[in-house]
């Protein structure tokens, strides 16, 4: 991956984390890695009544929509892989949050514009 794409991705993850925190979510971990892959964001989403939900969030960032929405890059195979990684994270961190959900955040940041964020819950 080029430095420019890495920078774009990191910025997108930053904006996504800000978005989630503005919703009242607590970020538990960012860029968790294991031998099977990486999870962008692991967070706790408030859930009433009861304990917060554990949510794994995949973040996709683009500088425009010329190649479609960033969320279109999350294929069925990618979602299956993320579910496996989320289950592994859960096994390695027992007792954090209730339930387990996979969300996606797409960020489009065109030059000179504010980032546009799309949040899809429950992939």
Short mmCIF file of C-alpha atoms in Angstrom, two decimals:
data_model
loop_
_atom_site.label_atom_id
_atom_site.label_comp_id
_atom_site.label_asym_id
_atom_site.label_seq_id
_atom_site.Cartn_x
_atom_site.Cartn_y
_atom_site.Cartn_z
CA UNK A 1 0.00 0.00 0.00
CA UNK A 2 1.34 3.43 -0.86
CA UNK A 3 2.07 6.03 1.80
CA UNK A 4 -0.71 8.23 0.39
CA UNK A 5 -3.29 5.42 0.71
CA UNK A 6 -2.07 4.61 4.23
CA UNK A 7 -2.43 8.26 5.23
CA UNK A 8 -5.91 8.44 3.70
CA UNK A 9 -6.89 5.26 5.56
CA UNK A 10 -5.56 6.52 8.90
CA UNK A 11 -7.38 9.82 8.49
CA UNK A 12 -10.58 7.97 7.63
CA UNK A 13 -10.24 5.84 10.75
CA UNK A 14 -9.73 9.01 12.80
CA UNK A 15 -12.90 10.59 11.37
CA UNK A 16 -14.82 7.35 11.87
CA UNK A 17 -13.71 7.17 15.52
CA UNK A 18 -14.79 10.80 16.02
CA UNK A 19 -18.18 9.95 14.49
CA UNK A 20 -18.64 6.99 16.82
CA UNK A 21 -17.58 8.97 19.88
CA UNK A 22 -20.07 11.70 18.93
CA UNK A 23 -22.75 8.96 19.09
CA UNK A 24 -21.65 8.21 22.65
CA UNK A 25 -19.62 5.13 21.79
CA UNK A 26 -16.41 4.22 23.62
CA UNK A 27 -13.47 3.17 21.47
CA UNK A 28 -11.93 0.06 23.02
CA UNK A 29 -9.21 -0.60 20.47
CA UNK A 30 -7.96 0.58 17.11
CA UNK A 31 -5.98 -1.37 14.52
CA UNK A 32 -6.02 -4.67 16.42
CA UNK A 33 -3.88 -7.19 14.60
CA UNK A 34 -3.41 -10.92 14.75
CA UNK A 35 -1.96 -13.49 12.36
CA UNK A 36 -5.32 -13.65 10.52
CA UNK A 37 -5.74 -9.93 9.83
CA UNK A 38 -6.72 -6.60 11.35
CA UNK A 39 -9.78 -4.94 12.85
CA UNK A 40 -9.98 -1.18 12.35
CA UNK A 41 -12.07 -0.22 15.38
CA UNK A 42 -13.53 -2.14 18.30
CA UNK A 43 -16.06 -0.10 20.27
CA UNK A 44 -18.79 -0.25 22.86
CA UNK A 45 -22.13 1.15 21.70
CA UNK A 46 -24.62 2.22 24.38
CA UNK A 47 -27.61 -0.06 24.57
CA UNK A 48 -30.58 0.63 26.81
CA UNK A 49 -31.43 -1.22 28.89
CA UNK A 50 -28.38 -3.24 29.72
CA UNK A 51 -24.69 -3.24 29.02
CA UNK A 52 -23.26 -1.72 25.83
CA UNK A 53 -22.96 -3.78 22.68
CA UNK A 54 -19.53 -4.78 21.42
CA UNK A 55 -19.22 -3.54 17.84
CA UNK A 56 -16.40 -4.18 15.38
CA UNK A 57 -16.25 -1.41 12.79
CA UNK A 58 -14.63 -1.75 9.37
CA UNK A 59 -13.63 1.62 7.93
CA UNK A 60 -13.24 2.30 4.22
CA UNK A 61 -12.02 5.68 3.02
CA UNK A 62 -11.91 7.21 -0.44
CA UNK A 63 -10.95 10.61 -1.80
CA UNK A 64 -13.95 10.58 -4.14
CA UNK A 65 -16.69 8.36 -5.50
CA UNK A 66 -15.24 7.80 -8.98
CA UNK A 67 -14.90 4.11 -8.14
CA UNK A 68 -18.14 3.95 -6.19
CA UNK A 69 -18.96 4.21 -2.52
CA UNK A 70 -16.22 3.12 -0.13
CA UNK A 71 -18.68 0.69 1.41
CA UNK A 72 -18.93 -1.18 -1.90
CA UNK A 73 -15.40 -2.45 -1.20
CA UNK A 74 -16.75 -4.67 1.59
CA UNK A 75 -17.52 -7.89 -0.22
CA UNK A 76 -19.30 -10.91 1.25
CA UNK A 77 -15.91 -12.63 1.59
CA UNK A 78 -14.48 -9.60 3.43
CA UNK A 79 -17.50 -9.54 5.78
CA UNK A 80 -17.02 -13.28 6.56
CA UNK A 81 -13.34 -12.65 7.34
CA UNK A 82 -14.23 -9.71 9.59
CA UNK A 83 -16.75 -11.88 11.46
CA UNK A 84 -14.05 -14.49 12.09
CA UNK A 85 -11.67 -11.79 13.33
CA UNK A 86 -14.39 -10.26 15.54
CA UNK A 87 -15.10 -13.67 17.09
CA UNK A 88 -11.39 -14.14 17.76
CA UNK A 89 -11.12 -10.69 19.35
CA UNK A 90 -14.11 -11.60 21.55
CA UNK A 91 -12.49 -14.89 22.63
CA UNK A 92 -9.25 -13.08 23.51
CA UNK A 93 -11.10 -10.33 25.43
CA UNK A 94 -13.91 -12.07 27.35
CA UNK A 95 -16.41 -10.10 29.38
CA UNK A 96 -16.33 -6.88 27.35
CA UNK A 97 -19.71 -5.71 26.12
CA UNK A 98 -22.86 -7.62 25.35
CA UNK A 99 -23.56 -9.23 22.02
CA UNK A 100 -21.31 -8.77 19.02
CA UNK A 101 -22.08 -6.80 15.88
CA UNK A 102 -20.18 -5.85 12.74
CA UNK A 103 -20.68 -2.33 11.36
CA UNK A 104 -19.05 -0.41 8.53
CA UNK A 105 -18.20 3.25 8.18
CA UNK A 106 -17.50 4.71 4.77
CA UNK A 107 -15.66 8.01 4.60
CA UNK A 108 -15.38 10.17 1.49
CA UNK A 109 -12.95 13.07 1.84
CA UNK A 110 -12.67 15.05 -1.38
CA UNK A 111 -10.02 17.77 -1.50
CA UNK A 112 -11.25 21.00 0.04
CA UNK A 113 -14.40 19.41 1.45
CA UNK A 114 -15.38 18.13 4.88
CA UNK A 115 -15.44 14.34 5.24
CA UNK A 116 -18.78 12.68 4.45
CA UNK A 117 -19.54 9.70 6.65
CA UNK A 118 -21.94 6.81 6.02
CA UNK A 119 -22.50 4.34 8.87
CA UNK A 120 -24.07 0.95 8.18
CA UNK A 121 -25.04 -1.12 11.21
CA UNK A 122 -25.14 -4.88 11.20
CA UNK A 123 -23.31 -6.21 8.16
#
